[in-house]
Amino acid sequence: MSQIKHVAIIMDGNGRWANNRFHPRIWGHVRGSAVVSDIVSTADELKLKTLTLYAFSTENWSRPLEEVSTLFKLLKKFLIKEKDRILSNNIKFRVMGDIDSLPTETINLIKEMEGLTSGASGLNLIFAFNYGGRSEIIRSVNLFQKMNPNKVLTESDLNQFLYCPEIGDVDLMIRTGGEQRISNFLIWQMAYAEMYFTDTKWPDFTPKEFCEIIQKVSRRERRFGNVSDQNQLGESMSKAESNKLTFALEAGL
Ligand code: IPE
Ligand code: IPE
Ligand code: MG
């Protein structure tokens, strides 16, 4: 497999998919939730380390009540329906976000699933639910300050207090539905992520397109602020040249 270990997906376009078919938006969410299982299986088969799925943002509370409650119900349904498959595939399940405001029954299902899979060594499957990137950062800073009132915050301190510190940086962010923005998703973890935007709306997203995107993005060169590998080979200094440079620097030239 490629260098792509952590894929994060903004599963967007459900509402427009339904409206284009003269159906209510919630129909799109129902169809979209069926796609989630296929994409999780594909991520597992591709041996990705982590798949983070954006299912409900802190801003999505502003939607009509019926839509919000459908999204909550679909999360619960997913947890019940996929439990056996998650367990038998050795998947480690986590929810990132403020789950305290969810119905008690859903909180209990989440905690049960997180507990049952905490020792799993397969795919890390993270559902970002009632999640916002800004609030995650603020939460982390506040937690840190409470425990370390007199210490200056470092990047690794901030990492340590994120919802799921173990997942690390995102390698590839895919957004379906045609919009080209990140909508408050994993803003800290995506500092060096590759971005891929597809016009396909989430209910039409297939394992085939998912694999093709990963293949395509794997061919991109990630430089992380460095120069290209090609340049480094072509222009790399010989030992003698590098010695000359060290000497010049030491001599203050
Ligand atoms: C994404 O689809 C699902 C959630 C935000 C929960 P949308 O509901 O945003 O669909 P569009 O973007 O309106 O088509
Ligand atoms: C982002 O999609 C949130 C999820 C997919 C859960 P939105 O549809 O809410 O984002 P905007 O409003 O188009 O930026
Ligand atoms: Mg949307």
Coordinates of C-alpha atoms and ligand atoms in Angstrom, one line a residue:
M1 CA 0.0 0.0 0.0
S2 CA 0.9 3.6 -0.3
Q3 CA 1.9 6.2 2.2
I4 CA -1.7 6.9 2.8
K5 CA -2.6 5.6 6.2
H6 CA -5.2 8.0 7.5
V7 CA -8.1 9.0 5.3
A8 CA -10.7 11.4 6.4
I9 CA -14.0 11.9 4.5
I10 CA -16.5 14.7 4.4
M11 CA -19.6 12.7 3.4
D12 CA -21.4 15.6 1.7
G13 CA -24.2 15.9 -0.9
N14 CA -27.0 13.7 0.7
G15 CA -29.6 16.5 0.6
R16 CA -28.9 17.6 -2.9
W17 CA -28.9 14.0 -4.1
A18 CA -32.4 13.5 -2.7
N19 CA -33.7 16.9 -3.9
N20 CA -32.5 16.1 -7.4
R21 CA -34.8 13.1 -7.2
F22 CA -37.7 15.1 -5.8
H23 CA -37.4 13.4 -2.4
P24 CA -37.0 15.0 1.0
R25 CA -33.4 15.6 2.2
I26 CA -33.7 12.9 4.9
W27 CA -34.1 10.3 2.1
G28 CA -30.6 11.2 1.0
H29 CA -29.2 10.6 4.5
V30 CA -30.8 7.2 4.7
R31 CA -29.3 6.2 1.3
G32 CA -26.0 7.8 2.4
S33 CA -25.8 5.7 5.5
A34 CA -25.9 2.5 3.4
V35 CA -22.8 3.7 1.6
V36 CA -20.9 4.1 4.9
S37 CA -20.7 0.3 5.5
D38 CA -19.2 -0.3 2.0
I39 CA -16.6 2.3 2.4
V40 CA -15.6 1.0 5.8
S41 CA -15.2 -2.5 4.4
T42 CA -13.1 -1.1 1.5
A43 CA -10.9 0.9 3.9
D44 CA -10.4 -2.3 5.9
E45 CA -9.5 -4.3 2.8
L46 CA -7.1 -1.6 1.7
K47 CA -5.4 -2.0 5.1
L48 CA -5.7 1.7 5.9
K49 CA -4.8 2.5 9.5
T50 CA -7.5 5.0 10.1
L51 CA -10.7 6.1 8.5
T52 CA -12.4 9.2 10.0
L53 CA -15.9 10.0 8.8
Y54 CA -17.6 13.4 9.3
A55 CA -21.1 12.5 10.1
F56 CA -22.5 15.5 12.0
S57 CA -20.8 18.9 12.6
T58 CA -21.4 21.3 15.5
E59 CA -22.9 23.6 12.9
N60 CA -25.4 21.0 11.7
W61 CA -27.5 21.8 14.8
S62 CA -28.9 24.7 12.8
R63 CA -30.7 22.4 10.4
P64 CA -34.5 21.6 10.7
L65 CA -35.2 19.5 13.8
E66 CA -36.5 16.6 11.7
E67 CA -33.3 16.4 9.8
V68 CA -31.2 16.6 13.0
S69 CA -33.2 13.8 14.6
T70 CA -32.9 11.6 11.5
L71 CA -29.1 12.0 11.6
F72 CA -29.1 11.0 15.3
K73 CA -31.4 8.0 14.5
L74 CA -29.1 6.9 11.7
L75 CA -26.1 6.9 14.0
K76 CA -27.9 4.7 16.4
K77 CA -29.1 2.4 13.6
F78 CA -25.5 2.1 12.3
L79 CA -24.2 1.2 15.7
I80 CA -26.8 -1.6 16.1
K81 CA -26.6 -2.9 12.6
E82 CA -22.8 -2.9 12.2
K83 CA -21.8 -4.1 15.7
D84 CA -21.1 -7.8 14.7
R85 CA -19.3 -6.8 11.6
I86 CA -17.1 -4.3 13.4
L87 CA -16.3 -6.9 16.1
S88 CA -15.6 -9.8 13.7
N89 CA -13.3 -7.6 11.5
N90 CA -11.2 -6.5 14.5
I91 CA -12.1 -2.8 13.9
K92 CA -11.4 -0.3 16.6
F93 CA -14.4 2.1 16.9
R94 CA -14.3 5.6 18.3
V95 CA -16.5 8.7 18.2
M96 CA -14.9 12.1 18.2
G97 CA -16.9 15.1 19.2
D98 CA -19.1 16.2 22.1
I99 CA -21.3 13.2 22.6
D100 CA -22.8 14.4 26.0
S101 CA -25.6 16.1 24.2
L102 CA -26.7 12.9 22.4
P103 CA -29.6 10.7 23.7
T104 CA -28.5 8.5 26.6
E105 CA -29.3 5.3 24.7
T106 CA -26.9 6.4 21.9
I107 CA -24.2 7.4 24.3
N108 CA -24.5 4.0 25.9
L109 CA -24.2 2.2 22.5
I110 CA -21.2 4.3 21.7
K111 CA -19.5 3.6 25.0
E112 CA -20.3 -0.1 24.7
M113 CA -18.8 -0.3 21.2
E114 CA -15.8 1.7 22.1
G115 CA -15.2 -0.6 25.1
L116 CA -15.7 -3.8 23.2
T117 CA -13.3 -2.7 20.4
S118 CA -10.7 -0.9 22.5
G119 CA -8.2 -3.7 22.1
A120 CA -8.8 -4.3 18.4
S121 CA -5.7 -4.1 16.2
G122 CA -7.4 -3.6 12.8
L123 CA -8.8 -0.4 11.2
N124 CA -9.3 2.6 13.4
L125 CA -12.8 3.7 12.5
I126 CA -13.7 7.2 13.8
F127 CA -17.0 8.8 13.5
A128 CA -16.8 12.6 13.9
F129 CA -20.2 13.3 15.4
N130 CA -21.2 16.6 16.9
Y131 CA -17.7 17.5 16.0
G132 CA -16.1 20.9 15.2
G133 CA -12.4 21.5 14.6
R134 CA -12.3 24.8 16.4
S135 CA -14.1 23.6 19.5
E136 CA -11.8 20.5 19.6
I137 CA -8.7 22.9 19.7
I138 CA -10.3 25.2 22.3
R139 CA -11.2 22.1 24.4
S140 CA -7.7 20.8 24.2
V141 CA -6.1 24.1 25.2
N142 CA -8.5 24.4 28.2
L143 CA -7.9 20.9 29.4
F144 CA -4.1 21.4 29.1
Q145 CA -4.3 24.7 31.1
K146 CA -6.4 23.2 33.8
M147 CA -3.7 20.5 34.4
N148 CA -0.7 22.7 33.7
P149 CA -1.5 26.2 34.8
N150 CA 2.0 27.5 34.6
K151 CA 3.3 25.7 31.5
V152 CA 3.6 27.1 28.0
L153 CA 1.6 25.0 25.5
T154 CA 3.5 23.1 22.8
E155 CA 2.2 21.3 19.7
S156 CA 2.6 17.9 21.4
D157 CA 0.7 19.1 24.4
L158 CA -2.2 20.2 22.2
N159 CA -2.1 16.9 20.4
Q160 CA -2.3 15.0 23.6
F161 CA -5.7 16.6 24.6
L162 CA -7.5 16.2 21.2
Y163 CA -10.5 13.8 21.2
C164 CA -8.5 11.0 19.6
P165 CA -4.8 11.8 19.9
E166 CA -3.8 8.3 18.7
I167 CA -5.1 8.9 15.1
G168 CA -2.4 11.5 14.3
D169 CA -2.3 13.6 11.1
V170 CA -4.6 13.1 8.1
D171 CA -2.9 11.9 4.9
L172 CA -5.8 12.3 2.6
M173 CA -9.1 14.3 3.0
I174 CA -11.8 13.4 0.5
R175 CA -14.9 15.6 0.2
T176 CA -17.8 14.3 -1.9
G177 CA -20.7 16.5 -3.1
G178 CA -18.7 19.1 -5.1
E179 CA -18.0 21.8 -2.5
Q180 CA -14.3 22.7 -2.0
R181 CA -14.0 23.6 1.6
I182 CA -13.2 21.8 4.9
S183 CA -16.2 23.0 6.9
N184 CA -14.5 22.9 10.3
F185 CA -13.3 19.3 10.0
L186 CA -10.0 18.2 11.6
I187 CA -8.4 21.6 11.0
W188 CA -5.4 20.8 13.2
Q189 CA -4.8 17.3 11.9
M190 CA -5.1 18.3 8.2
A191 CA -2.2 20.8 8.2
Y192 CA -0.4 18.7 5.6
A193 CA -3.2 16.5 4.3
E194 CA -3.7 16.0 0.6
M195 CA -7.1 17.2 -0.5
Y196 CA -9.4 15.5 -3.0
F197 CA -12.8 16.9 -4.0
T198 CA -15.2 14.9 -6.1
D199 CA -18.5 16.0 -7.6
T200 CA -20.0 12.6 -6.7
K201 CA -22.6 13.0 -4.1
W202 CA -22.2 10.8 -1.1
P203 CA -25.1 8.3 -1.8
D204 CA -23.4 7.6 -5.2
F205 CA -19.9 7.2 -3.9
T206 CA -18.6 3.7 -4.5
P207 CA -15.7 1.5 -3.3
K208 CA -14.4 1.7 -6.9
E209 CA -14.1 5.6 -6.8
F210 CA -12.6 5.4 -3.3
C211 CA -9.9 3.0 -4.5
E212 CA -9.2 5.2 -7.6
I213 CA -8.8 8.3 -5.5
I214 CA -6.4 6.6 -3.2
Q215 CA -4.4 5.4 -6.2
K216 CA -4.3 8.8 -7.8
V217 CA -3.4 10.6 -4.7
S218 CA -0.6 8.1 -3.9
R219 CA 1.2 9.3 -7.0
R220 CA 1.3 12.9 -5.7
E221 CA 4.6 14.0 -4.2
R222 CA 4.2 15.2 -0.6
R223 CA 7.0 17.5 0.2
F224 CA 6.2 18.7 3.8
G225 CA 8.0 22.0 3.1
N226 CA 11.1 20.2 1.7
V227 CA 12.2 20.3 -1.9
S228 CA 11.2 17.6 -4.4
D229 CA 13.0 14.2 -4.2
Q230 CA 14.0 14.8 -7.8
N231 CA 15.7 18.1 -7.0
Q232 CA 17.4 16.5 -4.1
L233 CA 18.9 13.8 -6.2
G234 CA 19.8 16.1 -9.1
E235 CA 21.2 18.9 -7.0
S236 CA 22.5 17.0 -4.0
M237 CA 25.9 18.2 -3.0
S238 CA 28.9 16.0 -3.3
K239 CA 30.7 15.3 0.0
A240 CA 33.5 17.7 -1.0
E241 CA 31.0 20.5 -1.8
S242 CA 29.2 20.0 1.4
N243 CA 32.5 20.1 3.3
K244 CA 33.4 23.3 1.6
L245 CA 30.0 24.8 2.7
T246 CA 30.5 23.7 6.3
F247 CA 33.9 25.3 6.2
A248 CA 32.6 28.5 4.7
L249 CA 29.8 28.7 7.3
E250 CA 32.2 28.1 10.2
A251 CA 34.5 30.7 8.9
G252 CA 31.7 33.2 8.9
L253 CA 31.7 33.7 5.1
Ligands
IPE1 C1 -23.9 15.7 4.3 O1 -24.9 15.9 3.3 C2 -24.5 15.1 5.5 C3 -24.4 16.0 6.7 C4 -24.0 17.2 6.7 C5 -24.9 15.4 7.9 P1 -25.7 17.3 3.4 O2 -27.0 17.1 4.2 O3 -24.9 18.4 3.8 O4 -26.2 17.4 1.8 P2 -26.1 18.7 0.9 O5 -24.7 19.2 1.0 O6 -27.1 19.6 1.5 O7 -26.5 18.2 -0.4
IPE2 C1 -20.0 19.2 6.4 O1 -21.0 19.3 5.5 C2 -20.5 18.4 7.6 C3 -20.7 16.9 7.3 C4 -20.6 16.3 6.2 C5 -21.1 16.2 8.5 P1 -22.0 20.6 5.5 O2 -22.9 20.4 4.4 O3 -22.6 20.8 6.8 O4 -21.0 21.8 5.2 P2 -21.3 23.2 4.5 O5 -22.4 23.8 5.3 O6 -21.6 23.0 3.1 O7 -20.0 23.9 4.7
MG3 MG -23.7 19.7 2.7

